[in-house]
Structure formats: structure tokens, C-alpha cells
Amino acid sequence: MSTDEHTTTPSFAPLPEPVPAPPAAQAPPPERVFTDRDFWGGGDLDLDAYLSRVGLSGELPPTPDTLAAVHRAHLAAIPFENLNLVLGHPVRLDVPSLADKMVHHRRGGYCYEQNLLLAAVLDRLGFPLTAFGARVLMGGDGRPRPSTHALLRVAAEGGPWLADVGFGGGGLVEPFPFADGHQVSQGGWNLRLDRISEVGDEEWLLRGFDGRRWQNLYSFSTAGNLPQDYGIFSHYLTTHPRSPFGNRLMAARTTGGTRYALTNTTLTVDRVDGTGEVRELALGEVGPVLREVFDIDLDQEEQSIVQERVRGFLSVG
């Protein structure tokens, strides 16, 4: 007998249909996803030192007046700048590092540093808040850009309010009502917020009037961000070879009706009355201008490093 005669042909007869399990009982309400709810680190902040740095004192209850006072004081006292990258230092976003740099060593920072420090302050003062990511549109050519900016939505009476002390020029001077079509002059600087639908349904556009036309500043959605998200974004901005933060010196400051901006050796001054000027600095003037205009006091070694780095930026450009 051949081997084939003993082979058993498998059966492909259909099996009985499985019986579904009984329906589950009604699911309970979801528990909190994150057990650590201290998102903003207000408890890690030396509030008295911060208030001294920005020139505030006294009782500061979580009211719109307090929010406006903190926003104005922070913007005037703590400049926008990217000097850590120019000097070859890391950019750290934990609250103790932010306070050490911007409060105790009287330096400035860029958007993630600025608004995370502000978030810690507002959290400590009792303001509920949510952080957003924004696409910077100012200076663009209409092509989409990634979300590389930070801003805050703050809950307070008459709000919610938008807060942003890290845009570096042309942005908010005071908290802005989070309302479609709201237009206001903040100390002579004209701003408008509109709801748009370019990428998604819940999207907003902030514009500023430069005396001639309305200019797009940035757009943002209302998906919440956390410091951990900003850490990823910041790593990209501080390490990518084409990042604008790594290949030039930048500083900006708004004091009352005047805005100052420094890019390498170009100092630009804009005023609310429409006047202004642009001045080209000698390399040796960069350090004194950082000190006198932006209140950034570098030691002699740091000034020398900055001067040489700016010389290199200019030669590449």
C-alpha cells in the first residue's frame, strides 16, 4: 500500500458561530489619565524673587487686573533673546532653570522659556491655564510652517484671556480677550483675533496693524500642550541646522510705546506713532547695546564670544 493511501484529508466544514459574550456593564466615568497634575511647576518658583525682578509687590489675587499687571511687567523687564544658543549653552525648560536664568541672573529667553516661566507664575498665583502651540506667520511667504511658538489661555473674570510674553516683537502687550473678531489698541499697538478654518475647525489668527496694513502674526489651535511637548519642539528649534534661532543673534524688548529688535548687528526701533529707524551697529557696539537697550549684561568673555559668533553669522549671510 502506498503512503498516499494512508493520508487523511482535512475537513473544512464550517465551525459553529461563536456566541458573543454578554454585554459589559455600563463603564464607569474615566479616571484621570495623569496622576501628576502639577503641570506648570508653580510650587518650584521663588515668587518673591520673580516679583522683585519685574517690579511688582503687594497682594496679587487671581483677577484680570493682576493678570494684566504681571503680563505688562514681565514683558517690560525680561527681554526676548537667544543668547544661550549663541554662547553654546543648553536651553533648559524646567522651572528652577528658567528662574535661575531669567530671574536670578537677569537674562531673557525665547518663547518657550518666557511663557513657561509666566505659566509657573500664574499657576502659583492661582490662575487656571492651558498652553497652546502656534504657527508663526510674520515674515512668511504663505507656505505652511510648523507650530513652533507657545502661548497661554488663562481663566479669569471676563475671560478667557490670551497671554503671550514670548513673541519677540509685534505681539501682545497685555492679555487679550479670547473672542472672535475682537480688535483693540494696547497702548497704541493695534491687534485683532479672528477664528479661521485653514487647517482645522478650531483655529485662530492673531494679526497686528503696522500703520499701513494688517499683518498676520501667528495662528493657533486650541489643542492643549504641556511642558513635555514644548521640550520636544524646543529641541528641534535649538538643534536643527536651519533653525533661525541657531544662526543669528536675536533680542527684542517692548517698553511702553517703543519696540526694539536686534538681529546680529541691525537694530530696529518702532514706535506707536509710526516713526522708527534702522541702525547698523559696529561689532564692538553689540555688547553695549545689549546692556543699554535690552538690559542684558554679559561679562567680557561672553561679549567676546557673541562678537565672534555674530562675525561668523554675517560672513555666512
XYZ file of C-alpha atoms in Angstrom:
317
model
C 0.000 0.000 0.000
C 1.373 3.400 -0.922
C 1.921 6.156 1.591
C -0.714 8.280 -0.152
C -3.428 5.756 0.657
C -2.969 6.385 4.398
C -3.129 10.225 4.089
C -6.171 11.758 5.801
C -7.808 14.644 4.009
C -8.505 17.504 6.458
C -12.093 18.626 6.891
C -13.008 22.213 6.091
C -16.559 22.016 7.344
C -17.687 25.323 8.901
C -17.492 25.546 12.674
C -20.396 26.790 14.732
C -20.544 30.581 15.070
C -19.084 31.800 18.418
C -21.609 33.061 20.905
C -20.963 36.733 21.813
C -20.119 37.426 25.417
C -22.809 39.165 27.427
C -22.759 42.970 27.109
C -20.435 44.669 29.553
C -21.926 46.631 32.372
C -22.044 50.395 31.886
C -18.472 51.655 32.047
C -17.729 53.965 34.974
C -16.615 57.534 34.312
C -12.956 57.569 33.251
C -10.390 58.152 35.910
C -7.823 60.891 35.489
C -5.229 59.910 32.925
C -2.347 61.738 34.608
C -1.691 61.181 38.282
C 0.734 64.120 38.374
C -1.398 67.231 37.902
C 1.325 69.770 38.690
C 1.780 70.667 35.046
C 3.252 74.164 35.438
C 5.548 73.935 38.445
C 4.329 76.990 40.298
C 5.410 75.432 43.583
C 9.020 75.319 42.347
C 9.122 79.082 41.813
C 10.570 81.716 44.152
C 7.660 84.093 43.630
C 9.124 86.947 45.674
C 12.298 86.913 43.581
C 10.265 86.947 40.370
C 8.098 89.837 41.540
C 11.204 91.792 42.504
C 12.670 91.099 39.059
C 9.633 92.530 37.260
C 8.977 95.344 39.740
C 5.730 94.154 41.375
C 4.760 93.790 45.022
C 1.750 93.517 47.310
C -1.298 91.279 47.140
C -1.896 89.708 43.741
C -5.218 87.833 43.714
C -6.126 85.874 40.539
C -8.058 88.710 38.873
C -7.904 90.322 35.414
C -6.087 93.326 36.916
C -3.381 91.086 38.353
C -3.070 89.182 35.081
C -2.635 92.442 33.153
C -0.124 93.822 35.652
C 2.024 90.675 35.565
C 1.890 90.495 31.763
C 2.940 94.133 31.292
C 5.671 93.958 33.939
C 7.147 90.710 32.605
C 7.215 91.984 29.029
C 8.954 95.222 30.028
C 11.514 93.641 32.365
C 12.528 90.347 30.728
C 13.725 90.633 27.117
C 13.323 88.137 24.320
C 16.740 86.728 23.350
C 18.541 83.611 22.081
C 21.950 84.224 23.663
C 22.259 80.754 25.184
C 22.401 79.306 21.688
C 24.872 81.947 20.541
C 27.059 81.214 23.583
C 26.799 77.450 23.120
C 24.779 76.832 26.301
C 21.799 74.446 26.534
C 18.236 75.752 26.766
C 16.576 74.179 29.813
C 12.825 74.474 30.349
C 12.327 73.219 33.927
C 11.095 75.948 36.265
C 14.198 76.114 38.526
C 16.443 76.548 35.462
C 14.144 79.174 33.962
C 14.093 81.136 37.212
C 17.849 80.834 37.673
C 18.466 82.251 34.216
C 15.766 84.903 33.808
C 15.168 85.924 37.428
C 18.401 85.463 39.376
C 20.838 86.081 36.502
C 18.617 88.767 34.910
C 18.723 87.313 31.412
C 15.921 86.838 28.909
C 14.757 83.911 26.817
C 12.783 82.821 23.802
C 9.119 81.842 23.580
C 9.144 78.509 25.422
C 11.312 79.878 28.211
C 9.286 83.067 28.563
C 5.816 81.570 28.535
C 6.717 78.575 30.704
C 8.083 80.974 33.328
C 4.900 83.042 33.043
C 2.823 79.838 33.327
C 4.600 78.938 36.575
C 3.944 82.429 37.949
C 0.256 82.387 37.023
C -0.127 78.862 38.366
C 1.417 79.971 41.668
C -0.971 82.946 41.790
C -3.985 80.659 41.323
C -4.887 81.167 37.659
C -6.122 78.076 35.737
C -4.428 77.959 32.357
C -3.949 75.966 29.157
C -0.965 76.186 26.814
C -1.228 76.186 23.016
C 1.143 75.812 20.086
C 1.168 78.403 17.296
C 2.426 78.714 13.721
C 4.429 81.912 13.258
C 3.219 83.647 10.086
C 5.001 87.007 10.352
C 7.648 87.295 7.665
C 6.369 84.211 5.858
C 5.549 83.697 2.193
C 2.196 81.978 2.625
C 3.522 78.429 2.799
C 2.566 76.452 5.936
C 5.021 76.411 8.817
C 5.183 74.042 11.791
C 3.892 75.049 15.211
C 6.997 76.437 16.904
C 5.567 79.133 19.178
C 3.907 78.992 22.598
C 1.079 80.991 24.138
C -1.322 80.623 27.064
C -5.078 80.760 27.617
C -5.796 81.974 31.135
C -9.091 81.726 33.017
C -10.095 84.888 34.875
C -13.190 87.017 35.267
C -14.332 88.452 31.947
C -12.221 85.872 30.098
C -10.802 83.582 28.967
C -7.737 85.615 28.069
C -4.744 85.010 25.839
C -1.319 85.696 27.339
C 1.976 85.725 25.454
C 5.197 87.369 26.636
C 7.463 85.432 24.256
C 6.658 86.518 20.721
C 9.612 88.862 20.451
C 8.010 91.767 18.611
C 4.621 92.835 17.345
C 2.583 90.651 19.701
C 0.532 91.142 22.835
C 1.366 93.897 25.298
C -1.440 92.896 27.660
C -3.745 89.874 27.976
C -6.127 89.698 25.030
C -9.797 88.638 25.243
C -10.220 85.244 23.594
C -13.138 86.304 21.401
C -13.758 86.039 17.672
C -13.385 89.365 15.873
C -12.041 91.218 18.906
C -9.920 94.208 17.933
C -8.163 96.512 20.362
C -5.357 99.024 20.730
C -2.940 98.057 23.504
C -1.016 101.202 24.304
C -1.192 102.216 20.652
C -0.342 98.760 19.264
C -3.360 97.514 17.283
C -4.261 93.811 17.366
C -7.125 91.627 16.163
C -8.144 87.999 16.754
C -10.297 86.022 14.296
C -11.464 82.444 14.074
C -10.370 80.782 10.825
C -10.525 77.358 9.128
C -7.240 76.817 7.315
C -6.059 73.546 8.859
C -8.833 72.592 11.278
C -12.117 73.853 12.629
C -10.867 75.225 15.954
C -8.198 77.591 14.634
C -7.453 81.238 15.385
C -5.434 84.028 13.763
C -3.748 86.937 15.545
C -2.946 89.965 13.423
C -1.255 93.293 14.084
C -1.629 96.618 12.281
C 1.749 98.116 11.348
C 0.398 101.539 10.364
C -0.156 100.523 6.746
C -1.768 97.094 6.704
C -2.888 94.205 8.885
C -0.087 91.684 9.180
C -0.541 88.028 10.138
C 1.417 87.322 13.326
C 0.543 83.710 14.129
C -2.241 81.142 14.009
C -3.005 78.536 16.651
C -5.407 75.758 17.572
C -6.877 75.049 20.991
C -5.334 71.611 21.498
C -3.644 71.741 24.888
C 0.122 71.462 25.175
C 2.280 70.560 28.176
C 5.882 71.441 29.060
C 6.873 67.980 27.814
C 5.549 68.917 24.353
C 7.445 72.188 24.379
C 10.574 70.253 25.308
C 10.336 68.323 22.031
C 9.627 71.470 19.998
C 12.447 73.346 21.702
C 14.923 70.549 20.998
C 14.120 70.828 17.306
C 14.472 74.618 17.286
C 17.753 74.565 19.170
C 19.427 71.767 17.181
C 18.135 71.846 13.603
C 20.812 73.328 11.310
C 18.288 75.550 9.535
C 16.586 76.841 12.663
C 16.575 80.660 12.718
C 17.451 80.551 16.405
C 20.826 78.927 15.827
C 22.263 81.001 13.004
C 21.811 84.591 14.192
C 21.728 86.760 17.287
C 18.238 87.930 18.260
C 16.957 90.201 21.001
C 13.716 92.157 21.384
C 12.059 94.319 24.007
C 8.884 96.390 24.287
C 8.887 99.350 26.647
C 5.733 101.456 26.517
C 5.256 102.816 23.024
C 8.621 101.684 21.673
C 9.760 98.317 20.382
C 13.418 97.422 19.939
C 14.701 94.488 17.911
C 18.284 93.397 17.317
C 19.235 90.875 14.629
C 23.004 90.388 14.504
C 24.174 93.994 14.055
C 20.884 95.504 12.830
C 18.996 97.488 15.488
C 15.392 98.331 14.580
C 13.261 100.781 16.565
C 9.479 101.047 16.010
C 7.149 103.481 17.802
C 3.384 103.618 18.138
C 3.280 106.966 16.321
C 4.586 105.277 13.179
C 8.126 106.626 13.432
C 11.212 104.497 13.752
C 14.689 103.881 12.498
C 17.075 101.129 11.498
C 20.715 101.356 12.512
C 23.682 99.174 11.601
C 25.998 98.639 14.570
C 29.697 98.016 14.592
C 30.557 94.631 16.082
C 32.002 96.346 19.132
C 28.672 98.055 19.792
C 26.662 94.836 20.135
C 27.612 94.231 23.784
C 26.870 97.816 24.915
C 23.535 97.808 23.034
C 22.522 94.514 24.663
C 23.249 96.104 28.033
C 21.808 99.591 27.491
C 18.765 98.810 25.319
C 17.857 95.244 26.288
C 19.171 95.184 29.885
C 21.319 92.102 29.186
C 24.662 92.466 30.944
C 27.234 89.988 29.595
C 30.686 89.599 31.075
C 33.756 90.331 28.953
C 34.278 86.722 27.917
C 30.633 86.343 26.873
C 30.778 89.589 24.892
C 33.838 88.335 23.047
C 32.124 85.041 22.192
C 28.999 86.836 20.976
C 31.043 89.218 18.863
C 32.896 86.390 17.161
C 29.727 84.363 16.606
C 27.982 87.370 15.059
C 31.011 87.967 12.849
C 30.612 84.386 11.638
C 26.857 84.757 11.078
C 27.467 87.853 8.961
C 30.157 86.215 6.875
C 27.859 83.267 6.074
C 24.956 85.558 5.237
